[in-house]
Short mmCIF file of C-alpha atoms and ligand atoms in Angstrom, two decimals:
data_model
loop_
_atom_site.label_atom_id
_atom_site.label_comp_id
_atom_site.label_asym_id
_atom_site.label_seq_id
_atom_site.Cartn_x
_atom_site.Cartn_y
_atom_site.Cartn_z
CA UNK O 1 63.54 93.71 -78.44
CA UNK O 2 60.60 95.89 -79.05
CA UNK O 3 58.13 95.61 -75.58
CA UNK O 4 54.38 95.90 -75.57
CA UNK O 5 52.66 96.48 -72.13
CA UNK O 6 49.61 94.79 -71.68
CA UNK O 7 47.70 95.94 -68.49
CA UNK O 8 45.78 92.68 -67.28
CA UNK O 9 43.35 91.73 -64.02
CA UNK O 10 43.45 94.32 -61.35
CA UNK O 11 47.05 95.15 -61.49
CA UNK O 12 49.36 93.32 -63.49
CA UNK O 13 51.20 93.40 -66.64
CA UNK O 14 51.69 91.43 -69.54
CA UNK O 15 54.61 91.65 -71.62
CA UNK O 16 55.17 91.07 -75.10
CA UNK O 17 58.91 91.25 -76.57
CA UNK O 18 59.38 91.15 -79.87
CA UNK O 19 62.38 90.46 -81.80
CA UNK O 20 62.78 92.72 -84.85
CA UNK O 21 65.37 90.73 -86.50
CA UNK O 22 63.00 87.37 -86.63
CA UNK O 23 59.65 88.77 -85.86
CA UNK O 24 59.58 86.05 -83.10
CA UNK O 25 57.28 87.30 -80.62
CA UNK O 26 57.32 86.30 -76.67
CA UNK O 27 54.48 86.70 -74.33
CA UNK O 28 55.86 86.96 -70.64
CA UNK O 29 53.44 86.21 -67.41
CA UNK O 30 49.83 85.98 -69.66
CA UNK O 31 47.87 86.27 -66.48
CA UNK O 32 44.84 86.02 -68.78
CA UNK O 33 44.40 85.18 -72.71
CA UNK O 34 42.41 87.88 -73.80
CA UNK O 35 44.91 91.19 -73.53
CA UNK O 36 47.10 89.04 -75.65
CA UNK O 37 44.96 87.67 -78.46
CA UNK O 38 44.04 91.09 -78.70
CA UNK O 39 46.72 92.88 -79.53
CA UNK O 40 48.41 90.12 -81.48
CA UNK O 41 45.58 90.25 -83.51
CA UNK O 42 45.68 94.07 -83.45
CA UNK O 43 49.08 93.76 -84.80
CA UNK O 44 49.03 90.72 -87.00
CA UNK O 45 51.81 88.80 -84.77
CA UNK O 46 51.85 85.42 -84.17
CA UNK O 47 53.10 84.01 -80.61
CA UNK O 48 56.60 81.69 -80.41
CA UNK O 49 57.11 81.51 -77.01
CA UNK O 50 55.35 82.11 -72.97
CA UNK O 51 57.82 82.40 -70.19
CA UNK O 52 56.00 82.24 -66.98
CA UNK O 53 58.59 83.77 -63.70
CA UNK O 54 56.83 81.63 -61.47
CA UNK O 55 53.16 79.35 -61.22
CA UNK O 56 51.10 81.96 -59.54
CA UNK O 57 47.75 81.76 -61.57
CA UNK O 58 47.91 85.71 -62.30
CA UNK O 59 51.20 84.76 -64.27
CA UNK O 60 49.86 81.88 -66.01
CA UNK O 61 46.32 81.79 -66.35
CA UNK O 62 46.54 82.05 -70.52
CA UNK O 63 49.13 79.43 -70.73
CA UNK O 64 46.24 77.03 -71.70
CA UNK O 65 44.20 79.32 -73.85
CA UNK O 66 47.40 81.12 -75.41
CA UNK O 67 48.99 77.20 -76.28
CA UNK O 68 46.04 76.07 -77.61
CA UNK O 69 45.99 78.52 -79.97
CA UNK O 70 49.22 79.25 -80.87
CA UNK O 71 51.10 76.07 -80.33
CA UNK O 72 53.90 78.03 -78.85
CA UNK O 73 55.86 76.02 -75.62
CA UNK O 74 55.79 77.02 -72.16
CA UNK O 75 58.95 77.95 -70.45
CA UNK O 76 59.23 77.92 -66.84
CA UNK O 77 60.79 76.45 -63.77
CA UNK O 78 61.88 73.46 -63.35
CA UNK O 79 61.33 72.52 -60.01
CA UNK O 80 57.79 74.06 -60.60
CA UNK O 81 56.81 71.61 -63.60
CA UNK O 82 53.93 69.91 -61.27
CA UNK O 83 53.07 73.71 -60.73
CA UNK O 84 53.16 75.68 -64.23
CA UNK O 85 50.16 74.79 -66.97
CA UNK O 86 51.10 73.10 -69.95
CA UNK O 87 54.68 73.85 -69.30
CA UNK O 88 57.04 72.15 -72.11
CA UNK O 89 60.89 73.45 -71.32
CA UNK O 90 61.76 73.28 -68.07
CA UNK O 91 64.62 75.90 -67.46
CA UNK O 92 66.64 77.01 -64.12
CA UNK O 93 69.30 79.45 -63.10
CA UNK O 94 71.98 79.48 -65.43
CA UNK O 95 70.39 78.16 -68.13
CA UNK O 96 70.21 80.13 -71.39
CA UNK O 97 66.98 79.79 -73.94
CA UNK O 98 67.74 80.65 -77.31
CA UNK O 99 64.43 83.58 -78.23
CA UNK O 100 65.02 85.29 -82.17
CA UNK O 101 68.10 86.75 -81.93
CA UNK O 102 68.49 86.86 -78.04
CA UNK O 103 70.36 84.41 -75.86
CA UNK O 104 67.92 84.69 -72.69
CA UNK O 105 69.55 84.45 -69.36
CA UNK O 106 67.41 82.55 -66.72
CA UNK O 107 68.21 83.82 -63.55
CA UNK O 108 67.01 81.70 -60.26
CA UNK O 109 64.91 84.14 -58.05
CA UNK O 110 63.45 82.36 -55.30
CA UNK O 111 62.11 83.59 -52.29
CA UNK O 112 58.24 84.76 -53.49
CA UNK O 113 58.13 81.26 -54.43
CA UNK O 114 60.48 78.88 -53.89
CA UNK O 115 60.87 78.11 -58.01
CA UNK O 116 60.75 81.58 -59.31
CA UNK O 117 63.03 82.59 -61.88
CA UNK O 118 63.73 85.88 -63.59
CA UNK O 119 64.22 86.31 -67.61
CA UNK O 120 66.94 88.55 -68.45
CA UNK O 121 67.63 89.50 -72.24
CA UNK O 122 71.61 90.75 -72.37
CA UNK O 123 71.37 92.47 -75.79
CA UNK O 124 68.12 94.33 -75.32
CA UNK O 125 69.52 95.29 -71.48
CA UNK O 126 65.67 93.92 -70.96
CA UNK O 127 64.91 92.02 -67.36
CA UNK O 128 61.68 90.58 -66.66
CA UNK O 129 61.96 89.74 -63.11
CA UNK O 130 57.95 88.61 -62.03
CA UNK O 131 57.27 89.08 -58.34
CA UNK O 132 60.65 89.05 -57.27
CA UNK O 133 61.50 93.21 -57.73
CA UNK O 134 58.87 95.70 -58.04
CA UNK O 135 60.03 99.55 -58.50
CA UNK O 136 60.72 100.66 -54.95
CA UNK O 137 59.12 97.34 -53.31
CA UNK O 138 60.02 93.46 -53.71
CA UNK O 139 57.22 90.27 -53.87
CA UNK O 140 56.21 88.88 -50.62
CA UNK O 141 57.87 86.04 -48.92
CA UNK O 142 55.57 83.47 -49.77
CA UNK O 143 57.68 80.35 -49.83
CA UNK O 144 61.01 81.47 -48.97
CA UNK O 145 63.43 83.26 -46.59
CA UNK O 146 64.50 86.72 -46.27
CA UNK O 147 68.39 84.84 -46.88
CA UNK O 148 67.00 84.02 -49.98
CA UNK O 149 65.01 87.08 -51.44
CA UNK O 150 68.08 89.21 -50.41
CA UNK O 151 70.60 86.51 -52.42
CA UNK O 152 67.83 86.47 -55.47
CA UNK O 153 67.82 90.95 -55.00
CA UNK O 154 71.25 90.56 -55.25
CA UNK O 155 72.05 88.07 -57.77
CA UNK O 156 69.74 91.21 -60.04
CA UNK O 157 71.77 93.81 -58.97
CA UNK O 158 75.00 92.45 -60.42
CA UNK O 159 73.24 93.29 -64.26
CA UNK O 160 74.16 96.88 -65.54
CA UNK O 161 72.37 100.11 -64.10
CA UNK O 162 70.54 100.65 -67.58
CA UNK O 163 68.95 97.42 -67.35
CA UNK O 164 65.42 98.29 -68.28
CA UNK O 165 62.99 95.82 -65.55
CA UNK O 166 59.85 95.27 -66.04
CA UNK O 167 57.96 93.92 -63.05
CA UNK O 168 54.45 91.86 -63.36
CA UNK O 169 52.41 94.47 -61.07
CA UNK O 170 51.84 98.16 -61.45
CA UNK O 171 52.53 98.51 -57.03
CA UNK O 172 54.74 101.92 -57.52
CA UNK O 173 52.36 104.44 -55.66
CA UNK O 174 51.78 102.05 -53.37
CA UNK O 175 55.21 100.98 -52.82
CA UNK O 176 56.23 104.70 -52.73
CA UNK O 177 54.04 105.55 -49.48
CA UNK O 178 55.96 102.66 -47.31
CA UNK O 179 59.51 103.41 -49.15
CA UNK O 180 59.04 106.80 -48.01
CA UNK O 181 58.60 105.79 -43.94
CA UNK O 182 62.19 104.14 -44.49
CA UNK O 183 64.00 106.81 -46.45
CA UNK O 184 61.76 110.28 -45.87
CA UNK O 185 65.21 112.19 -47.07
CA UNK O 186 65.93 109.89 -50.15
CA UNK O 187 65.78 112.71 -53.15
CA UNK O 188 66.21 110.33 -55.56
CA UNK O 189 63.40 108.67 -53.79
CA UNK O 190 61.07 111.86 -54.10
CA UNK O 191 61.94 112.65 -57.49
CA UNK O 192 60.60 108.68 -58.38
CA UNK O 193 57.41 109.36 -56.64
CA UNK O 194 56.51 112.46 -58.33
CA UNK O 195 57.36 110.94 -61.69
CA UNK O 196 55.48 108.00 -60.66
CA UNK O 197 52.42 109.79 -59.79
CA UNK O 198 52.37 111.91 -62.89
CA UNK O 199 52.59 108.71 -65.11
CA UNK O 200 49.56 106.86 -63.18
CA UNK O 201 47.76 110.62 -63.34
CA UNK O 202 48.17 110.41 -67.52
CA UNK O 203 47.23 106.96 -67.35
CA UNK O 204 50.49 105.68 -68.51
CA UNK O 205 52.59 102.29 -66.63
CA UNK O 206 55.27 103.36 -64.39
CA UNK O 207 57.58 100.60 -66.05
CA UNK O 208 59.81 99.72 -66.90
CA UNK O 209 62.39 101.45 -64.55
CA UNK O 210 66.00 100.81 -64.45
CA UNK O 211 68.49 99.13 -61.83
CA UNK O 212 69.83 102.11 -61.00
CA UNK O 213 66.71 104.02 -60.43
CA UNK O 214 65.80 101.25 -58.20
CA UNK O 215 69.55 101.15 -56.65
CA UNK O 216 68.79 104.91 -55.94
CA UNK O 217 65.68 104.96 -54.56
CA UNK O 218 64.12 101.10 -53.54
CA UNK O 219 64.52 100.47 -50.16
CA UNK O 220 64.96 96.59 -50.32
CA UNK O 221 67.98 97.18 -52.18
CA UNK O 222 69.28 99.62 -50.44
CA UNK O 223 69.38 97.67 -47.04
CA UNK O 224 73.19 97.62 -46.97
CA UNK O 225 73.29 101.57 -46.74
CA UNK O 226 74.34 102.61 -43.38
CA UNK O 227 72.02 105.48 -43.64
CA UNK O 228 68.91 102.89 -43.83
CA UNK O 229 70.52 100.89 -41.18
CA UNK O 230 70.91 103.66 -38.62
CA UNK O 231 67.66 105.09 -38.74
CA UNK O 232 66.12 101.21 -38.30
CA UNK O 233 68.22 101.28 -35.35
CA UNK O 234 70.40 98.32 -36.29
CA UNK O 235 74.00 99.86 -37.55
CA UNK O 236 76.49 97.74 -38.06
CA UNK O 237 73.71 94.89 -38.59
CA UNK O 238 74.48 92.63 -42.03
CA UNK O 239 72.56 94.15 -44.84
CA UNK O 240 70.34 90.81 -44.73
CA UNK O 241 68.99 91.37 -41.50
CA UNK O 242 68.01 94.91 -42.47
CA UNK O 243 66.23 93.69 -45.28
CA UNK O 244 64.61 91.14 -43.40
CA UNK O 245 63.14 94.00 -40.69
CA UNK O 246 62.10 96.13 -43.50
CA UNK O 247 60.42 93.59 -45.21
CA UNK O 248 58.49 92.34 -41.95
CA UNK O 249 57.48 96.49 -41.74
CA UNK O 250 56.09 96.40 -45.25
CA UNK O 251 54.40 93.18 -44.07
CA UNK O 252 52.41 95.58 -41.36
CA UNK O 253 52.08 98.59 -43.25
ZN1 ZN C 1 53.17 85.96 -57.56
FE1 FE C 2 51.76 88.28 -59.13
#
């Protein structure tokens, strides 16, 4: 799959993937219409398919504008179909969704909302996880538990370490500052914020990153290291319950 960053709104991205064998071309999360007619236009692609992660309107605000045009289906959640615009194929974990040459793995995610789902393409090594994993943060708890972020965290962490993830929002720097109060000794972790901030300084996205730079250096997934756990005061607390207290301190900080 060849992947075009779109920049959109105040802070999140737009993905296009395009599949060189077909020349099928997927939009992922069109928070807004115009970034995309652009540089379809700009490129002389058409548009076969919008996945939308979850309903928020800054992942589906073009799904009207974008359908209308193109005539291409929506593909979201299931138990979101009263949620997600013009939504035509309603899709939920496990399923697979056949896109050019790709079999696309839906993974259930929920936990930021309770129907969000994440996109993974096996051949490309290409996740597109929404507002459920940021680099170095996660999404906010918005309609779920901490139980359940953790299992959806999880559930990504069992795809290979050179899975390339692109999150909807460009939150790195910002992540970096609070990932930094949990793990001030994390190298990894300091080497990810320097190449973070000289990405944002040229301009450039800090995605996509990979599972095991987040494995490395994100401190959500890292709340079954005993080294996270000790300095939260909770050793020999379930990994859960450490990612539940660091979540609640990103929540105040
Ligand atoms: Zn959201
Ligand atoms: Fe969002």
């Amino acid at each position: 799959m060849d992947i075009v960053i779109l920049p959109a709104l105040s802070d999140n991205y737009i993905y296009l993937a395009r599949c060189p064998t077909t020349g099928a071309v997927a939009v992922i999360d069109p928070a807004e219409a115009g970034p995309v007619t652009e540089a379809l236009s700009a490129k002389g692609w058409g548009l076969a398919a919008i996945f939308n992660t979850h309903h928020h309107g800054d992942h589906t605000g073009g799904n009207r504008a974008l359908k209308a045009q193109f005539g291409c289906p929506v593909i979201g959640a299931r138990a979101d179909r009263a949620r997600i615009p013009e939504i035509d194929i309603a899709v939920e974990g496990g399923d697979a969704y056949q896109f050019g040459t790709e079999m696309v793995e839906v993974i259930a995610t929920p936990g930021h909302t309770s129907g969000h789902l994440a996109f993974y393409f096996p051949a490309a090594k290409t996740l597109f996880c929404g507002d459920t994993l940021f680099s170095l943060g996660c999404g906010r708890l918005f309609e779920g538990t901490a139980g359940e972020m953790w299992a959806s965290l999880s559930a990504l962490q069992r795809l290979p370490g050179d899975t390339l993830v692109y999150c909807a929002h460009e939150y790195t720097l910002a992540n970096a500052r609070f990932a930094l109060t949990i793990e001030p000794e994390n190298t990894a972790l300091a080497a990810r914020v320097e190449e973070a901030q000289r990405q944002r300084d040229q301009g450039r996205p800090t995605l996509p990153t990979t599972l095991a730079t987040e494995r490395a250096t994100n401190p959500f997934l890292r709340a079954g290291d005993p080294g996270i756990a000790a300095r939260l005061g909770m050793t020999g607390a379930p990994a859960v319950e450490v990612f539940a207290e660091i979540r609640r301190r990103k929540d105040h900080f």
